[in-house]
CSV table of C-alpha atoms and ligand atoms in Angstrom, one decimal:
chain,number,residue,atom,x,y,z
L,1,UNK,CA,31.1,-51.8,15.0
L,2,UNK,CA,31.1,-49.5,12.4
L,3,UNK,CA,27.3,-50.2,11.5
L,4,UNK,CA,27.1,-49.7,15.7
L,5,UNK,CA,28.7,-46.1,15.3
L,6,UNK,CA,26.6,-45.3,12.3
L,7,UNK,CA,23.1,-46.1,14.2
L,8,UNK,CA,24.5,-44.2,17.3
L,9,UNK,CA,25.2,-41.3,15.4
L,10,UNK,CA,22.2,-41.5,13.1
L,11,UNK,CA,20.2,-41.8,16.6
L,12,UNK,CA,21.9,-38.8,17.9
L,13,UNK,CA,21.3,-36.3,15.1
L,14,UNK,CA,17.7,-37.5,14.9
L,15,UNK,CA,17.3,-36.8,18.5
L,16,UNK,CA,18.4,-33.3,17.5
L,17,UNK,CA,16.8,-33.2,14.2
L,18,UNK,CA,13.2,-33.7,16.2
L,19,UNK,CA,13.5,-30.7,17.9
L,20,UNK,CA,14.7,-28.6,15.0
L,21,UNK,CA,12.0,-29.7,13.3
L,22,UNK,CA,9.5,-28.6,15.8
L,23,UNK,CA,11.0,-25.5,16.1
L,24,UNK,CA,11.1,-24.4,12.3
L,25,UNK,CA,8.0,-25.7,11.8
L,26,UNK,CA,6.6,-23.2,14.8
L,27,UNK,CA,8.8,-20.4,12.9
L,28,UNK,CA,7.3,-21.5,9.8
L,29,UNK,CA,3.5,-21.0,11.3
L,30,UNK,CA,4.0,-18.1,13.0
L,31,UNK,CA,5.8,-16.4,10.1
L,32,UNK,CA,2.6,-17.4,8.0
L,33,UNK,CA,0.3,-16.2,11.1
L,34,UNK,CA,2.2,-12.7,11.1
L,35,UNK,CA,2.2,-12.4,7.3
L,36,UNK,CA,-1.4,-12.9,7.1
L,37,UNK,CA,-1.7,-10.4,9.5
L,38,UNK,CA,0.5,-7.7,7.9
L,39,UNK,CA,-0.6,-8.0,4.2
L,40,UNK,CA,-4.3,-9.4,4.5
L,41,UNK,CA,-5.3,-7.4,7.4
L,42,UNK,CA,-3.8,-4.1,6.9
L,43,UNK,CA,-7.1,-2.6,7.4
L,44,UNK,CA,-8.7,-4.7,9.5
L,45,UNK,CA,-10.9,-5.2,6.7
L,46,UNK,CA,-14.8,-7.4,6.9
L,47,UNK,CA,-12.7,-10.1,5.4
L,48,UNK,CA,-10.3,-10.6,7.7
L,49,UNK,CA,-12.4,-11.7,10.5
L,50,UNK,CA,-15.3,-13.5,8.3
L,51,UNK,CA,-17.1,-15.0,11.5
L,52,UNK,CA,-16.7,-11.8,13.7
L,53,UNK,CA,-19.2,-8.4,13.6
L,54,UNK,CA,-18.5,-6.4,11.1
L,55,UNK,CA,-15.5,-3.1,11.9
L,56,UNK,CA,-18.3,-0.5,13.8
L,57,UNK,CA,-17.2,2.6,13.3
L,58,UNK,CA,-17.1,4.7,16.8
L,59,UNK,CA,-19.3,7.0,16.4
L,60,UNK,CA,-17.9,11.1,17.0
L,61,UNK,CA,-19.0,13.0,19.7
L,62,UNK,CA,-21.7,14.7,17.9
L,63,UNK,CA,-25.0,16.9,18.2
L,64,UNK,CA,-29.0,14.7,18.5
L,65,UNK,CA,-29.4,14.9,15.1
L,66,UNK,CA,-26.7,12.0,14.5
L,67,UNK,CA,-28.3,9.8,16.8
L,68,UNK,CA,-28.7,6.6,15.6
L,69,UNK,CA,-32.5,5.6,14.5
L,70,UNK,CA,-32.4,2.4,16.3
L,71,UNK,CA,-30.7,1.8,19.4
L,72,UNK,CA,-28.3,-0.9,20.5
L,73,UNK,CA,-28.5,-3.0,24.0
L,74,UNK,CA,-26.2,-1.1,26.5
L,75,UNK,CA,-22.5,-2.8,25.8
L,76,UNK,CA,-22.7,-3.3,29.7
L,77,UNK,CA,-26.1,-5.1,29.7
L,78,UNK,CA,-26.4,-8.9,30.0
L,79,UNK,CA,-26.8,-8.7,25.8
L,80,UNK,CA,-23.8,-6.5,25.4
L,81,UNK,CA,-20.2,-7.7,24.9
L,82,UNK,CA,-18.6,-6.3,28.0
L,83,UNK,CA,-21.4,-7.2,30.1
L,84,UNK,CA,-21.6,-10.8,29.0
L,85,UNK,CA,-17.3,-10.6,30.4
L,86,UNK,CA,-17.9,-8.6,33.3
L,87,UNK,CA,-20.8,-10.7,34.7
L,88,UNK,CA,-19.5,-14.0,35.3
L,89,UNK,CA,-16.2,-12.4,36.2
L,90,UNK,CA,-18.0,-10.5,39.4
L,91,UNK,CA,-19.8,-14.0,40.4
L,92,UNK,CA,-17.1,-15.5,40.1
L,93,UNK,CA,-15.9,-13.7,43.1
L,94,UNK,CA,-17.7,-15.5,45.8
L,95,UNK,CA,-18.5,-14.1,49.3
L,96,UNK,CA,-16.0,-16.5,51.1
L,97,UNK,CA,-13.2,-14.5,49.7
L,98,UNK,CA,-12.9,-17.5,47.3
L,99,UNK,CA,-12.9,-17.6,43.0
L,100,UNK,CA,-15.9,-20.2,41.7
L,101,UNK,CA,-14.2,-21.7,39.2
L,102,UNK,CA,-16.9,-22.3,36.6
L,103,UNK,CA,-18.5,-18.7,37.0
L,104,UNK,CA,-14.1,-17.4,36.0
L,105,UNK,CA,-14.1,-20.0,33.2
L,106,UNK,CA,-17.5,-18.7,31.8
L,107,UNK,CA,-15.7,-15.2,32.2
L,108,UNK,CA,-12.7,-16.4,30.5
L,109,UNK,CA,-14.8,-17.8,27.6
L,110,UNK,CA,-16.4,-14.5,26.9
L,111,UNK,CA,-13.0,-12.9,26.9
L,112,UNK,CA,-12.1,-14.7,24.5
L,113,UNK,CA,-14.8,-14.1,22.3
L,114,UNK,CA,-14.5,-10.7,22.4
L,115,UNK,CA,-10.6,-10.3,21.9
L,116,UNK,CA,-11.1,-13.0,18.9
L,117,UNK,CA,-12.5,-10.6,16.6
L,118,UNK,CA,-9.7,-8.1,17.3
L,119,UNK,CA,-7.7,-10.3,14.6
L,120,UNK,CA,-5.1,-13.1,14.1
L,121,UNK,CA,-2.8,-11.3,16.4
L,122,UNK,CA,-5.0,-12.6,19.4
L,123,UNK,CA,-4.6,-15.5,18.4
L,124,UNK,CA,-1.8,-16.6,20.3
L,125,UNK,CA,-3.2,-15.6,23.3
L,126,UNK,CA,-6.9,-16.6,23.0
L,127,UNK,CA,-6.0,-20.1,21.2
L,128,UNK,CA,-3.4,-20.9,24.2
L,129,UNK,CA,-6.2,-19.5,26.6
L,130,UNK,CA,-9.2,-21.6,24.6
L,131,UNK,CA,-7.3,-24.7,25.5
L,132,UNK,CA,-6.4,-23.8,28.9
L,133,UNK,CA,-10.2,-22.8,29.8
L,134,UNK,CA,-11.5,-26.3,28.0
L,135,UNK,CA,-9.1,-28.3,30.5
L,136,UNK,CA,-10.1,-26.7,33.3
L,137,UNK,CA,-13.2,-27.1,32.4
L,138,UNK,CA,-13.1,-31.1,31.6
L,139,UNK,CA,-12.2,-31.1,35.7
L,140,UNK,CA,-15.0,-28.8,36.9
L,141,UNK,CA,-17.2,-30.8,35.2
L,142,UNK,CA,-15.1,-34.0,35.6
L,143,UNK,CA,-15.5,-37.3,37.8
L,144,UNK,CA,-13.3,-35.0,40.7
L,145,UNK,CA,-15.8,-32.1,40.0
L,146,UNK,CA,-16.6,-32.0,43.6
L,147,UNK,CA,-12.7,-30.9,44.0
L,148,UNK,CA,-13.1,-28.4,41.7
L,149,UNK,CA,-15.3,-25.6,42.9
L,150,UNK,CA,-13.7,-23.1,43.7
L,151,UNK,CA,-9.7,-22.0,43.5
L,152,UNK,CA,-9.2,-23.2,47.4
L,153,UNK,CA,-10.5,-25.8,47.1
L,154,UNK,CA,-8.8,-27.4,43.9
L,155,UNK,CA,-5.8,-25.8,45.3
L,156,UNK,CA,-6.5,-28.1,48.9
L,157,UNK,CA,-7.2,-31.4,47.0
L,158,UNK,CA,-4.5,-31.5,44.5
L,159,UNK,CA,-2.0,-30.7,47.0
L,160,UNK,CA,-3.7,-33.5,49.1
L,161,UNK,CA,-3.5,-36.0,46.2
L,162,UNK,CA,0.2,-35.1,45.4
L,163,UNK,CA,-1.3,-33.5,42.1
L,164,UNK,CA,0.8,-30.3,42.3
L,165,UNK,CA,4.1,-30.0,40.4
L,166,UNK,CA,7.1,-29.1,42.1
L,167,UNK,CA,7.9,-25.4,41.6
L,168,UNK,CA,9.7,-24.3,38.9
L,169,UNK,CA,9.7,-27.7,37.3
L,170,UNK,CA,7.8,-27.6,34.0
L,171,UNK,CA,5.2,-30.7,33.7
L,172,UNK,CA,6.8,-32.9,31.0
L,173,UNK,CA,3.0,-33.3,29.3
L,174,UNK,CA,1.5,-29.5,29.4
L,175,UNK,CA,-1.5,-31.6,28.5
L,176,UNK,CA,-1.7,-33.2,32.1
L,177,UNK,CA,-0.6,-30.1,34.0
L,178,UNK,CA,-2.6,-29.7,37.2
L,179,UNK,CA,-5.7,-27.7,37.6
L,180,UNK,CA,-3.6,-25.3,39.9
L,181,UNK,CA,-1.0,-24.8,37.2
L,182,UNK,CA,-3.3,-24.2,34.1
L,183,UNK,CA,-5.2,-22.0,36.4
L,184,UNK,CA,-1.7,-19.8,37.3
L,185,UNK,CA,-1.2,-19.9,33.5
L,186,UNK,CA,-4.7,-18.1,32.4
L,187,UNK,CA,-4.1,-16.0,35.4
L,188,UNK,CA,-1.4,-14.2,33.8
L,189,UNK,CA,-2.9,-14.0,30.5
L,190,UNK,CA,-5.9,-12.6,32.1
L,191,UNK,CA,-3.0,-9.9,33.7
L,192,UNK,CA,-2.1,-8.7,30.5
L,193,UNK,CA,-5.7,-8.7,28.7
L,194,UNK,CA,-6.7,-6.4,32.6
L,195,UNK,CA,-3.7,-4.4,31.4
L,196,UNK,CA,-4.4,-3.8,27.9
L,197,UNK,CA,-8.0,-3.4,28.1
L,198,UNK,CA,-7.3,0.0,30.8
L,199,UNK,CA,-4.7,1.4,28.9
L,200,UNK,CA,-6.8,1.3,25.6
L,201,UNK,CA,-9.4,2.7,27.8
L,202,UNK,CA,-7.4,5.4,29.5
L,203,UNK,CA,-5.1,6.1,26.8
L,204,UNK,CA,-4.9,10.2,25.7
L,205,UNK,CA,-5.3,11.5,21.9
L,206,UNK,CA,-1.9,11.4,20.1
L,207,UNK,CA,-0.6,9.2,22.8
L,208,UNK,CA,1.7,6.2,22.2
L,209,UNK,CA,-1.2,4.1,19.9
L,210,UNK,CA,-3.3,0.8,21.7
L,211,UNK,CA,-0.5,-1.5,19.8
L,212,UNK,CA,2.5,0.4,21.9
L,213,UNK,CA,0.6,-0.2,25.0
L,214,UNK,CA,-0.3,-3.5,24.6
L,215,UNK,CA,2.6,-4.7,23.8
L,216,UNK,CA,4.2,-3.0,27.2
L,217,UNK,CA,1.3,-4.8,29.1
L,218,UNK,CA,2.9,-8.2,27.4
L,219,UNK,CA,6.6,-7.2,28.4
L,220,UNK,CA,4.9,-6.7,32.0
L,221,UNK,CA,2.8,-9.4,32.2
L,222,UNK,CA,3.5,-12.4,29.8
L,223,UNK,CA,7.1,-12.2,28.7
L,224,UNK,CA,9.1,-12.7,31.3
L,225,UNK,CA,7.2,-16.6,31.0
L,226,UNK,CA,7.7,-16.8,27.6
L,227,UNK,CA,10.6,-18.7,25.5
L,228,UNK,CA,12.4,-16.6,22.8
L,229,UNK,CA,10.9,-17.4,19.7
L,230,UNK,CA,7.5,-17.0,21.1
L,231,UNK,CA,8.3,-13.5,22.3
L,232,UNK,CA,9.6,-12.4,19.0
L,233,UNK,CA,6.1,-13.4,17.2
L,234,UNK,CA,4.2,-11.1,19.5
L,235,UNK,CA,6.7,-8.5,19.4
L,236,UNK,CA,5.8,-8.6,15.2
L,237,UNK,CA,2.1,-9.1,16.2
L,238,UNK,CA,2.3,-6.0,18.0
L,239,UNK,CA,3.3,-3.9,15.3
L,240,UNK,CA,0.0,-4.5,13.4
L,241,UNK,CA,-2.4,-4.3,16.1
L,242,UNK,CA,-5.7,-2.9,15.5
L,243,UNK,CA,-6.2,0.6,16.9
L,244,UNK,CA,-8.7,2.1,19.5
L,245,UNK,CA,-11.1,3.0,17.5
L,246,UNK,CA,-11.6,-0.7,16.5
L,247,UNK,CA,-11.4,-1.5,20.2
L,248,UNK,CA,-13.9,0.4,21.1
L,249,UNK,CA,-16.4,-0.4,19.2
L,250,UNK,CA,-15.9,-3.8,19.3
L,251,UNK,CA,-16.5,-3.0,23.1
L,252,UNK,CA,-19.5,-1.0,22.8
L,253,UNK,CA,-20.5,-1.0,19.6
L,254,UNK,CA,-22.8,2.5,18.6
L,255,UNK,CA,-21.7,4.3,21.8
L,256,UNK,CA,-19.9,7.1,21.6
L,257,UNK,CA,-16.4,7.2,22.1
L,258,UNK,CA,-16.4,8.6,25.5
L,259,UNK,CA,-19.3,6.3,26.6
L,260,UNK,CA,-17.0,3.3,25.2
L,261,UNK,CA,-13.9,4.2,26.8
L,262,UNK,CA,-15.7,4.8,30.3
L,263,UNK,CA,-17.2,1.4,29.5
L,264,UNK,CA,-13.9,-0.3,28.8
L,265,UNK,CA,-11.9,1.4,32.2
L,266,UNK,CA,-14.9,-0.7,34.4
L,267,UNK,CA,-14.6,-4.3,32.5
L,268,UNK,CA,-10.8,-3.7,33.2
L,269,UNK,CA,-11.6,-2.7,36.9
L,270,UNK,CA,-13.8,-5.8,36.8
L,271,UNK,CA,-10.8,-7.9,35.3
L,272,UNK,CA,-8.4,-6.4,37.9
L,273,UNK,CA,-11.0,-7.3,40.9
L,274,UNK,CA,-10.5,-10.9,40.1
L,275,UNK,CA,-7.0,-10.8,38.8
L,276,UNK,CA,-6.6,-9.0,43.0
L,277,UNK,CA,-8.1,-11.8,44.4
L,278,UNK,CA,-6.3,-14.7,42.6
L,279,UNK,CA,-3.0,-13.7,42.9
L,280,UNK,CA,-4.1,-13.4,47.2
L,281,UNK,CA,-5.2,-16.4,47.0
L,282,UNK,CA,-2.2,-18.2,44.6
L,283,UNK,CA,0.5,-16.6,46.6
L,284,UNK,CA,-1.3,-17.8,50.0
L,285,UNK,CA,-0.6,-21.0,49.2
L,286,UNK,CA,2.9,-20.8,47.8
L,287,UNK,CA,1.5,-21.2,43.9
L,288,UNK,CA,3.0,-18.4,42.0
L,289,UNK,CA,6.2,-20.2,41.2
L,290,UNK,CA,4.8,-23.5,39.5
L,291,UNK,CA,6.7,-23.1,36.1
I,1,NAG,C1,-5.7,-4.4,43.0
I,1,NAG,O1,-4.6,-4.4,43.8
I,1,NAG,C2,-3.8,-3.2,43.6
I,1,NAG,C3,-2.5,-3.4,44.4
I,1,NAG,O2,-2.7,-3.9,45.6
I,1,NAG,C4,-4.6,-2.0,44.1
I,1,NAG,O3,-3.8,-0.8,43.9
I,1,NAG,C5,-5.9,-1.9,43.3
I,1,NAG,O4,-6.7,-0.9,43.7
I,1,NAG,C6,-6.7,-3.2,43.4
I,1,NAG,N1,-7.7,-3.2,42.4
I,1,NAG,C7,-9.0,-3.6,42.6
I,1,NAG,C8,-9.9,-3.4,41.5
I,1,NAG,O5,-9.3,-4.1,43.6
């Protein structure tokens, strides 16, 4: 009996203690993540991002003279960064009023690529987004591909094969989520990246700084599906975001600023195009509320 009692309550604080764990080992990582962030990255120095292009400078409005002696693809072209997002993103809207799934997943993978270099603080979105894009991708490409074509028609077979969670009821394996679901999920992440990208873009000198406005587009977009603890990282990943100058030229690097920011305001009209024509098509079909 007693030895009974002692398993039961061993069992019971295990139960809890498995959880706790979890949960201080995420606190633990993303304390780690944020610290990197504040004291190695300060600056958004070369070695911070070892892999990604180099800090570019925007270059000043400024007379012929400072033109540079070589000259860089258009950011816009098929070479440039923006145009290599913007491209699949427009043919991914298809002429039926539909979204072709692949050509929004190879949009969502240059996205990612060029937020990555923006620094660690991405990192929680593009890493959750990275995995999200690969498992929609395993079913584009998958033994159901034929399913998966397009958002109306995944949407048509998974409710026809009872694949679609109940609303508001969280999976209980986020690994096995439906096609539907992951796609709602990088459909609001792709909200707030719309959102940040044309405030960066549109934002005035001495205005609140790309950081500020970002992290309003996250309240707006991302928060309200967020728990707690991850809401307080990106609140401190806010506060050490990299500013617009480093945004724009990652976006169009060489361009000048004006010429960057113009560039910028269309990949986030581009962004907000397909963002328009998802959220039609999700809330057509009752899909907005899958948890
Ligand atoms: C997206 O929808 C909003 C609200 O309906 C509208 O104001 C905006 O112009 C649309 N944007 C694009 C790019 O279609």
């Amino acid at each position: 009996m007693g030895v009974a009692l002692l398993t039961q309550v061993s069992r019971r604080c295990f139960r809890h203690a498995i959880p706790l764990a979890v949960l201080s080992l995420l606190l633990l990582y993303l304390c780690a993540r944020s610290f990197r962030v504040v004291s190695g990255c300060r600056s958004w120095a070369r070695s911070c991002n070892p892999e990604g292009p180099p800090p570019v400078q925007v270059r000043r409005q400024s007379g012929p003279l400072e033109a540079p002696k070589w000259k860089e693809p258009p950011c816009e072209g098929p070479q440039g960064v923006l145009g290599r997002v913007m491209e699949p993103f427009r043919a991914s809207l298809n002429p039926e009023g539909d979204v072709a799934l692949s050509q929004y997943l190879a949009g969502w993978r240059a996205l990612v690529r060029f937020l990555t270099p923006l620094g660690s603080i991405f990192a929680f979105a593009t890493d959750e987004a990275s995995a999200k894009v690969t498992a929609l991708e395993a079913r584009v490409h998958g033994p159901e591909a034929a399913h998966y074509s397009s958002l109306a028609a995944m949407a048509a077979w998974e409710r026809r094969a009872g694949l679609l969670e109940r609303p508001g009821v969280a999976p209980r394996d986020p690994a096995r989520s439906s096609g539907s679901r992951t796609l709602l999920l990088l459909h609001r992440a792709l909200r707030w990246s719309q959102l940040c990208l044309h405030r960066v873009a549109a934002a005035t000198p001495g205005g609140p700084d790309a950081g500020v406005q970002c992290g309003d587009a996250y309240r707006t977009a991302l928060a309200p599906h967020h728990p707690w603890l991850v809401r307080q990282a990106a609140r401190l990943a806010f506060l050490a975001f990299p500013g617009r100058g480093r945004w724009l030229g990652l976006a169009c690097p060489g361009a000048g600023e004006a010429e960057a920011r113009a560039a910028l305001a269309r990949a986030a009209a581009t962004l907000e195009a397909v963002y328009n024509r998802t959220q039609g098509l999700l809330a057509e079909r009752g899909l907005l509320g899958l948890a």
